[in-house]
Coordinates of C-alpha atoms in Angstrom, one line a residue:
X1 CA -14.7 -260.2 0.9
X2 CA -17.1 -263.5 -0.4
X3 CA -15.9 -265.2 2.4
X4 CA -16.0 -262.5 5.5
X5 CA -19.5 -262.2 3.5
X6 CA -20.2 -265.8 3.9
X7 CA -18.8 -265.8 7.5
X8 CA -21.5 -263.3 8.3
X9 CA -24.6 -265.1 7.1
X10 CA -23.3 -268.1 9.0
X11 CA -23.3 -266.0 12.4
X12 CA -26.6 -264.3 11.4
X13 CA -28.3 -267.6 11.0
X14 CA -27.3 -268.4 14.5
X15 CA -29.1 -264.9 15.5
X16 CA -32.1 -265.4 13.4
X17 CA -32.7 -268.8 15.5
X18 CA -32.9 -266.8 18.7
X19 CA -34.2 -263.6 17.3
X20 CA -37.4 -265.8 16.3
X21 CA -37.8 -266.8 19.8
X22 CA -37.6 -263.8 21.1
X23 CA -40.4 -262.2 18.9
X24 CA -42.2 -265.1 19.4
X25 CA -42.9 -264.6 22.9
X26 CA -43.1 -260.9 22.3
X27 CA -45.7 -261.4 20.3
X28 CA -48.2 -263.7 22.0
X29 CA -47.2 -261.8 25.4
X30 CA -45.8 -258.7 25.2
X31 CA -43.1 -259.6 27.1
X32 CA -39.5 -259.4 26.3
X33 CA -37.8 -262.7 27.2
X34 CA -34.4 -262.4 29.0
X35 CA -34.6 -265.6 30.0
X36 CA -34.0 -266.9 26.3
X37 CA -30.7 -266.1 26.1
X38 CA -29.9 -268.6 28.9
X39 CA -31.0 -271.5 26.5
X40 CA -28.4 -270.3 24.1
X41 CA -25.3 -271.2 26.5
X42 CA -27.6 -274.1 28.4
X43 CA -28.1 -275.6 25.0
X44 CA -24.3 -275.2 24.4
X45 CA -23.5 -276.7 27.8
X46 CA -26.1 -279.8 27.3
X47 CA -24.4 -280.8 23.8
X48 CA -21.2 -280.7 25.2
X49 CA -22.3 -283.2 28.0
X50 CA -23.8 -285.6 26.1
X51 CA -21.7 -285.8 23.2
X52 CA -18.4 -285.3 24.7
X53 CA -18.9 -286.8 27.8
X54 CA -21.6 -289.4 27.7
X55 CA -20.4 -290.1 23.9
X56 CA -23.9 -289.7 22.2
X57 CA -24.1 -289.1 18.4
X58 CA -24.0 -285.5 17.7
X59 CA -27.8 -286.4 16.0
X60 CA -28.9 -287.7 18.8
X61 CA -28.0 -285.4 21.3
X62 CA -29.2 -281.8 19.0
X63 CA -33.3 -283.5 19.7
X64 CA -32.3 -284.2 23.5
X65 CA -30.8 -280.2 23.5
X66 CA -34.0 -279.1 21.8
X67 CA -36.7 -281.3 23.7
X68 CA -34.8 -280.6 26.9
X69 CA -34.9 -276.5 26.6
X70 CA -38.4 -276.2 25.1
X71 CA -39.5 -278.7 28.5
X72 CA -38.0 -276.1 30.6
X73 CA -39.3 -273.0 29.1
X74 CA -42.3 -274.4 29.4
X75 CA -42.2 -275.0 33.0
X76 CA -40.3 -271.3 33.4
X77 CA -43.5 -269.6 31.4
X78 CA -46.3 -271.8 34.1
X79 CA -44.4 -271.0 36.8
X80 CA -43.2 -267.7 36.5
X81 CA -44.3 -265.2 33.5
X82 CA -47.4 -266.3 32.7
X83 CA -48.7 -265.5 36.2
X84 CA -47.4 -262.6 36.5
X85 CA -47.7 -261.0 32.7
X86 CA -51.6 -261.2 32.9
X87 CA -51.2 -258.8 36.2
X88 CA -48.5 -256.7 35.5
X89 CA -46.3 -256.9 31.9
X90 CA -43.3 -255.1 33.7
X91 CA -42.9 -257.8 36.2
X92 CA -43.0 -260.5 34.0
X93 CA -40.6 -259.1 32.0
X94 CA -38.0 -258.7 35.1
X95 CA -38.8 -262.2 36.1
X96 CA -37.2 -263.2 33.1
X97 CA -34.4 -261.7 33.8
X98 CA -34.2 -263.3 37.0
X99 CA -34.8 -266.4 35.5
X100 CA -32.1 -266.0 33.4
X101 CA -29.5 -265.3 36.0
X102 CA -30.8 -268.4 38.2
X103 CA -30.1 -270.7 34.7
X104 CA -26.9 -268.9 34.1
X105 CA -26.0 -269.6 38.0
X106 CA -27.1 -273.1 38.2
X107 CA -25.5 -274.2 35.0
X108 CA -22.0 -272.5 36.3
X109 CA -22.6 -274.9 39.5
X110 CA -23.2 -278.0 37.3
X111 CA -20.4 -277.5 34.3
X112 CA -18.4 -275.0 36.4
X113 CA -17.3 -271.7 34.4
X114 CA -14.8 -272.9 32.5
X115 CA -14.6 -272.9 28.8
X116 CA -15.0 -276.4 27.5
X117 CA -13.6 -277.6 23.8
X118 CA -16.5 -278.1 21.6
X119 CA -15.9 -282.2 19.9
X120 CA -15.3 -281.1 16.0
X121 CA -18.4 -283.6 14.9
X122 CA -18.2 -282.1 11.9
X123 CA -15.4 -281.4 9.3
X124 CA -15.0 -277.8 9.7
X125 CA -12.9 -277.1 6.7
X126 CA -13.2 -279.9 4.2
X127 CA -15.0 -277.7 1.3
X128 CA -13.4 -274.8 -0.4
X129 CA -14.8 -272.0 -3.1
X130 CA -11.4 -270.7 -4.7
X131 CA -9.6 -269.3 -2.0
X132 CA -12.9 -269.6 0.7
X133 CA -12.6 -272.5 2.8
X134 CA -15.9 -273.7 5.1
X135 CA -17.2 -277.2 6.5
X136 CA -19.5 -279.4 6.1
X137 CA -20.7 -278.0 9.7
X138 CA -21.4 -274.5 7.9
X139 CA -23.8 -276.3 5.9
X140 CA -25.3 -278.1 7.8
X141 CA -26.3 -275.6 10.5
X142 CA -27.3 -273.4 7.3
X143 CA -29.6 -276.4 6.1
X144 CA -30.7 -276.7 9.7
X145 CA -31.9 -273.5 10.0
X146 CA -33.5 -273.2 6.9
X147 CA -35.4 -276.1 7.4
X148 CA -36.5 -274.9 10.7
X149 CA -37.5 -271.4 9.2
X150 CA -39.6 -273.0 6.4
X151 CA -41.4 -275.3 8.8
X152 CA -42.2 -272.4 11.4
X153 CA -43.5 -270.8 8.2
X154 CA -45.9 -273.6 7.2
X155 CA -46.9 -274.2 10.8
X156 CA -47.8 -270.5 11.6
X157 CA -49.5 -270.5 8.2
X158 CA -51.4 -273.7 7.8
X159 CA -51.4 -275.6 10.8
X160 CA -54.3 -274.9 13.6
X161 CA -51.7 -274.1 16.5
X162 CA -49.5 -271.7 13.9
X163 CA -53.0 -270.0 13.0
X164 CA -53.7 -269.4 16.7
X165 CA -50.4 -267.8 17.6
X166 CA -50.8 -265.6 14.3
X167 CA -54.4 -264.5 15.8
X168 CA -53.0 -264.1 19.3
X169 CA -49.9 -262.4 18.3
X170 CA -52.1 -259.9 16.0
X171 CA -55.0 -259.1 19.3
X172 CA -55.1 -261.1 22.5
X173 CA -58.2 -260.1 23.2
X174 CA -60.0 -260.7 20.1
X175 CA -58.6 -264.4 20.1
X176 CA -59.8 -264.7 23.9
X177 CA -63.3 -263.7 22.4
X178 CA -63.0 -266.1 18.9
X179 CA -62.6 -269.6 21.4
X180 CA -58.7 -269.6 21.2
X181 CA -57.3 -270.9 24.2
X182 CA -54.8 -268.4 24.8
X183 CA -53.2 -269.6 27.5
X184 CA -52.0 -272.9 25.6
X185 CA -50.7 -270.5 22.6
X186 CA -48.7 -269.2 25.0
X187 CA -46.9 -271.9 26.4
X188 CA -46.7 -273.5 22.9
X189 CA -44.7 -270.2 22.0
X190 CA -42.3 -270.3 24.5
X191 CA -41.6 -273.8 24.0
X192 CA -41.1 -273.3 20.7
X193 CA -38.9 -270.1 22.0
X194 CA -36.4 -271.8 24.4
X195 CA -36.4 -275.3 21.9
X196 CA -35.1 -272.3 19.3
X197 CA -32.3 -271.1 22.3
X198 CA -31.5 -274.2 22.7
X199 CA -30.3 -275.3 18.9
X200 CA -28.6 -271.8 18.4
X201 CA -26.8 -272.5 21.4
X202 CA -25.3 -275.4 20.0
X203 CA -24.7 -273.9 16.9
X204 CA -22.8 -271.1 18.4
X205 CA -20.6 -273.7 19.9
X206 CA -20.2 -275.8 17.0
X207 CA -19.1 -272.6 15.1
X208 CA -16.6 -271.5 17.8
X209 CA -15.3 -274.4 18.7
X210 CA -15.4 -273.6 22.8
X211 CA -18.8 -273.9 25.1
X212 CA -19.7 -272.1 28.5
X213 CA -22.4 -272.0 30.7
X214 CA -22.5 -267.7 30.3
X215 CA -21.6 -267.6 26.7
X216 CA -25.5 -267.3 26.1
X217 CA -25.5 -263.7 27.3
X218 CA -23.6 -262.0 24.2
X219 CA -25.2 -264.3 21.7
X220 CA -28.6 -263.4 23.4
X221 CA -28.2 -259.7 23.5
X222 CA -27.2 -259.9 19.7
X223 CA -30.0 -262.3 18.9
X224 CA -32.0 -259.3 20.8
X225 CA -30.9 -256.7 19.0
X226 CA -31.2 -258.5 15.7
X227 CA -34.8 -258.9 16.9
X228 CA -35.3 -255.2 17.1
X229 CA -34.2 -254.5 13.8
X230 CA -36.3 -256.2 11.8
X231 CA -39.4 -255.3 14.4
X232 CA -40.5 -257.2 17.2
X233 CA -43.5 -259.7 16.9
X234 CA -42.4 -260.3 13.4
X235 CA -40.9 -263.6 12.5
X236 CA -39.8 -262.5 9.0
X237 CA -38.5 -258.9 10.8
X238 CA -36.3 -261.4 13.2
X239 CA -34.8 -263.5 10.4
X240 CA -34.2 -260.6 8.1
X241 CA -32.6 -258.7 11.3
X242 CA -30.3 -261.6 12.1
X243 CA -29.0 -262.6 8.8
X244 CA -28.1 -258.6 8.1
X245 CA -26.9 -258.2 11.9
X246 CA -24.9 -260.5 10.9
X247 CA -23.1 -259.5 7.8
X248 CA -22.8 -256.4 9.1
X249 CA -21.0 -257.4 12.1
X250 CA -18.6 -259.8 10.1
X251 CA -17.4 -257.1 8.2
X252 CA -16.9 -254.3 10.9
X253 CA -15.0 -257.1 12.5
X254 CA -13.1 -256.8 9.1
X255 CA -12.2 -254.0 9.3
X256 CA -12.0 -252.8 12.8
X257 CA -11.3 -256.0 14.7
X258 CA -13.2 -258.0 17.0
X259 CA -13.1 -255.2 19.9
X260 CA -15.6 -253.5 17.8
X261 CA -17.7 -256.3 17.6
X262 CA -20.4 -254.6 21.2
X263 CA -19.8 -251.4 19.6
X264 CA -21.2 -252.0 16.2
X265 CA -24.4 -254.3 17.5
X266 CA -25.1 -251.7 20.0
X267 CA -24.8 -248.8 17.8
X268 CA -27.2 -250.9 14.9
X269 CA -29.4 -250.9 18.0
X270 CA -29.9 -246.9 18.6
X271 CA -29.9 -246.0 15.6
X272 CA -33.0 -248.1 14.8
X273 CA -34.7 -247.3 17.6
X274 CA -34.1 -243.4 16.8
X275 CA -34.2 -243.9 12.8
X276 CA -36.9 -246.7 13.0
X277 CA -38.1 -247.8 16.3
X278 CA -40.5 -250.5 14.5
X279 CA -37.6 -252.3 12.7
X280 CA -37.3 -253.0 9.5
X281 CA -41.0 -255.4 9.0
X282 CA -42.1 -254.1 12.4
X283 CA -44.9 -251.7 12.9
X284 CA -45.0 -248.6 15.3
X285 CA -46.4 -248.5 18.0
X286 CA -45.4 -252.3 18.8
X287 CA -47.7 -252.3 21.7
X288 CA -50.5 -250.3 23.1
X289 CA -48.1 -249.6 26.3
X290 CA -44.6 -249.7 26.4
X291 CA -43.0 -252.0 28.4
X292 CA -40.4 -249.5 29.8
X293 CA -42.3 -247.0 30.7
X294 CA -44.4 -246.1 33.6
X295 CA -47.6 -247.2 31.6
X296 CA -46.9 -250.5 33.2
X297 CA -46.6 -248.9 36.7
X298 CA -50.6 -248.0 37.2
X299 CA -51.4 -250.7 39.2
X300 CA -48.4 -250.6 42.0
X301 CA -49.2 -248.6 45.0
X302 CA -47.1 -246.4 46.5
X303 CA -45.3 -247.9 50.1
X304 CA -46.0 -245.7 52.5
X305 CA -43.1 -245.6 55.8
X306 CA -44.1 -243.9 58.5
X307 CA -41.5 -241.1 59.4
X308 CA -40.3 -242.6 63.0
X309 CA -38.6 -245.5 61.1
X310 CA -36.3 -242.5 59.5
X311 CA -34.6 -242.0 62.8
X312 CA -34.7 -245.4 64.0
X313 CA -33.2 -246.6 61.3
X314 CA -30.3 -244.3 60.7
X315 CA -29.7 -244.7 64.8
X316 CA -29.6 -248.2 64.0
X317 CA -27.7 -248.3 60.8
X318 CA -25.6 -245.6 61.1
X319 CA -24.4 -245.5 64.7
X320 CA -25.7 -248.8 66.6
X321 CA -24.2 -251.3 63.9
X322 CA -20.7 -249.6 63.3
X323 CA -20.0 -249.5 67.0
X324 CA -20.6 -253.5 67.4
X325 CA -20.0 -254.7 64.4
X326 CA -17.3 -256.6 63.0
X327 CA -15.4 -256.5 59.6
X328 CA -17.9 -258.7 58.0
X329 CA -20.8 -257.0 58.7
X330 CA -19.3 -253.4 58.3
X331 CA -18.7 -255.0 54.6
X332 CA -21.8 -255.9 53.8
X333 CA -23.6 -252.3 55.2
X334 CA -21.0 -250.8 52.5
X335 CA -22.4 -252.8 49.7
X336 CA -25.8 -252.3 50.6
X337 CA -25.7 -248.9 50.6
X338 CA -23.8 -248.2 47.7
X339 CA -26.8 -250.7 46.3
X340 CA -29.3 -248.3 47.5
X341 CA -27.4 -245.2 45.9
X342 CA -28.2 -247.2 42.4
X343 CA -31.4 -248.0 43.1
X344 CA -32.6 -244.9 44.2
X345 CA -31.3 -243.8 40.5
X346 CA -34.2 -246.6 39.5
X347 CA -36.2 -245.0 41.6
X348 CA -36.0 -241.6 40.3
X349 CA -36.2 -242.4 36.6
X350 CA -39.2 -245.5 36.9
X351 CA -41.3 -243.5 39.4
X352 CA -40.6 -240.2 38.7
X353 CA -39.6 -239.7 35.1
X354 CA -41.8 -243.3 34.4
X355 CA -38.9 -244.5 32.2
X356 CA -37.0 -248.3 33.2
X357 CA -33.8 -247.5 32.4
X358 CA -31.8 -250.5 32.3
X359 CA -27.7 -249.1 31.3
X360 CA -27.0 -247.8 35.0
X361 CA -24.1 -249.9 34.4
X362 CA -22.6 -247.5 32.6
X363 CA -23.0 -244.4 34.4
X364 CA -21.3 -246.6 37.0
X365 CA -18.2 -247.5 35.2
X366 CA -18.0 -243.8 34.4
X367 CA -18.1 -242.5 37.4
X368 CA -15.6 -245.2 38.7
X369 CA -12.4 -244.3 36.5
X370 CA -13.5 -240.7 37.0
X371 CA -12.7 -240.5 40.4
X372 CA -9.8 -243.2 40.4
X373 CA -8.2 -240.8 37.5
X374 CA -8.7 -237.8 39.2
X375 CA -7.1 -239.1 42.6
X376 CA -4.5 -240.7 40.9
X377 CA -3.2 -238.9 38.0
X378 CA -4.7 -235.4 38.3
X379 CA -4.2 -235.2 41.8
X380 CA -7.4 -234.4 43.2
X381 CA -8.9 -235.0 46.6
X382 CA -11.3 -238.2 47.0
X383 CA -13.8 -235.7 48.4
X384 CA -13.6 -233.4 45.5
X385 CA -13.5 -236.2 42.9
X386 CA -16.4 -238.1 44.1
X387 CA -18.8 -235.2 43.1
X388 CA -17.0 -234.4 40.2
X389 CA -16.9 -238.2 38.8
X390 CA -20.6 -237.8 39.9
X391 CA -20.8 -235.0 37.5
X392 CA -18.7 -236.1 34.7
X393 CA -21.1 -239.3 34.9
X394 CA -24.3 -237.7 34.3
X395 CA -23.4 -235.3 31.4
X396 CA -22.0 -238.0 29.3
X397 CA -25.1 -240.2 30.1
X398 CA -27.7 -237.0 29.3
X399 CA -25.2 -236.7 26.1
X400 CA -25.8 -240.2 25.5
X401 CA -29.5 -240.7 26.0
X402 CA -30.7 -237.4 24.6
X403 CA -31.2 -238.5 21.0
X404 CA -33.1 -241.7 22.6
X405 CA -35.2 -240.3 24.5
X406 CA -35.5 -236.6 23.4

């Protein structure tokens, strides 16, 4: 049990790196950075090029990762978020995601998406405890992040810069008011944010062994979550939050194997959020408006279509392009629509119900192995199963959601 306990404060280390990032930005923005959990499999990706293939010194090419991904984040928060997050939080917030999938993309066209074998710089099981067994690479990313935790203390404590995040973090507008030049707080965060992706991205791939250009996205999420439970905006929260996400992953992986590994850091997530939506160090309410919510919706105005394009377009769409059309085309009106059934779901719940709900994947998946069981092994119709897959879908998603957002 020591060592499934030691195995879990080395994975929650990794988490802490990216959970600080993440409630870094949080807190001098208010934005929720998708985009950092691209640095964790860019950072992966950058190590394995220049240590494997250019044949750079593991110590030299951890500064190039670091100095490389806090450059970019920087140039990601002046082009993108920052412009947007002083208009409208929301946006900025789904601009990083956007972000992230552009990095994800373009690192898969570089590196391709294979896995790639991580070079073992590092004995990886030289030490042992008794019967525990660990490397000199366990201790070294341990000592690594420690350092870097103690020296984000003292510089968010003592030094000028760290004092003026702290201030901005704590009221925006107060700091705006004291002389603090916000703007540069900000982009010194989210350097420091994506620098932070960046090293836990090579960590991750030290640990595993194996590096890929989307291996960021389940590290992220965790490193997300982790944030969350030890309260966003608070650094201590995210450390806390990823050492104990952590542990408590390495043993349900223990004892229910590593298909429960999703299952456990998802359910840690709703039951904070119902239990204790603050986190553990966090404070409630995070933010004066939510960035979920419709709150961050005042200041859209409504598109208003005149009703002729109704008719036009469904003469045009539904009769015109089918007759003329080939099979490529005829393809590509399928996807869209069924694109426009989910976003009208969007639709209903952001607009109407002023909620961003963000799992329509799942309601999705459900409805999808409803109908293909029905037609397949009950047998029913496809006309009858659609509406009842449709059905099945939305009670187990009201089930689901109710104690979330009851």
């Amino acid at each position: 049990m020591v060592d499934t306990l030691i195995a879990g404060l080395l994975r929650g280390n990794v988490y802490a790196l990216g959970a600080v990032g993440i409630s870094l930005v949080f807190g001098v923005m208010n934005v929720i950075n998708f985009a950092q959990f691209s640095f964790f499999g860019l950072g992966a990706m950058l190590a394995w090029l220049f240590v494997a293939e250019q044949g750079l010194p593991f110590w030299v090419a951890l500064p190039l990762v670091v100095a490389i991904c806090g450059a970019l984040g920087l140039v990601v928060n002046i082009t993108v978020v920052r412009p947007l997050a002083r208009f409208l939080p929301l946006a900025a917030m789904l601009s990083t995601y956007a972000v992230a999938q552009i990095l994800d993309n373009a690192s898969q066209i570089a590196f391709t998406a294979e896995f790639r074998v991580f070079p073992q710089v590092l004995p990886t099981s030289n030490l042992h405890i008794g019967n525990m067994r660990f490397g000199t690479s366990d201790l070294v990313m341990l000592g690594i992040t420690t350092v870097v935790m103690l020296a984000m203390g003292a510089f968010l404590r003592y030094g000028k810069v760290g004092q003026a995040i702290r201030a901005t973090a704590q009221d925006q507008e107060a700091a705006l008011q004291m002389g603090i030049p916000v703007s540069l707080v900000q982009h010194v965060a989210f350097v420091i944010a994506s620098a932070l992706g960046g090293l836990a991205g090579v960590f991750i791939a030290l640990y595993v062994g194996v590096a890929n250009p989307t291996s960021g996205l389940n590290t992220g999420m965790t490193a997300f979550v982790a944030a969350t439970l030890g309260g966003l905006g608070s650094l201590a929260g995210a450390v806390v939050g990823g050492l104990a996400l952590g542990v408590l992953e390495a043993f349900g992986i223990h004892f229910f194997g590593d298909t429960a590994r999703e299952i456990i850091t998802f359910a840690i997530l709703i039951l904070v959020l119902i239990i204790r939506p603050g986190g553990l160090l966090g404070k409630v309410p995070l933010i004066s408006t939510e960035p979920l919510t419709g709150t961050f919706l005042g200041k859209g105005r409504p598109l208003v279509i005149p009703r002729w394009v109704w008719p036009v377009a469904l003469a045009v769409g539904g009769i015109l392009v089918p007759l003329v059309a080939g099979d490529y085309v005829l393809t590509t009106g399928t996807q869209v629509l069924i694109y426009s059934v989910i976003a009208a779901g969007f639709t209903l719940t952001a607009g109407q119900a002023g909620v961003m709900a963000l799992g329509q994947a799942g309601p999705i998946a459900i409805g999808a192995y409803t109908s293909a069981l029905l037609t397949l092994h009950a047998p029913v119709p496809f006309w009858v199963a659609v509406p009842l897959a449709g059905l099945v879908a939305a009670i187990v998603s009201s089930v689901v959601a109710s104690p979330i957002w009851g």
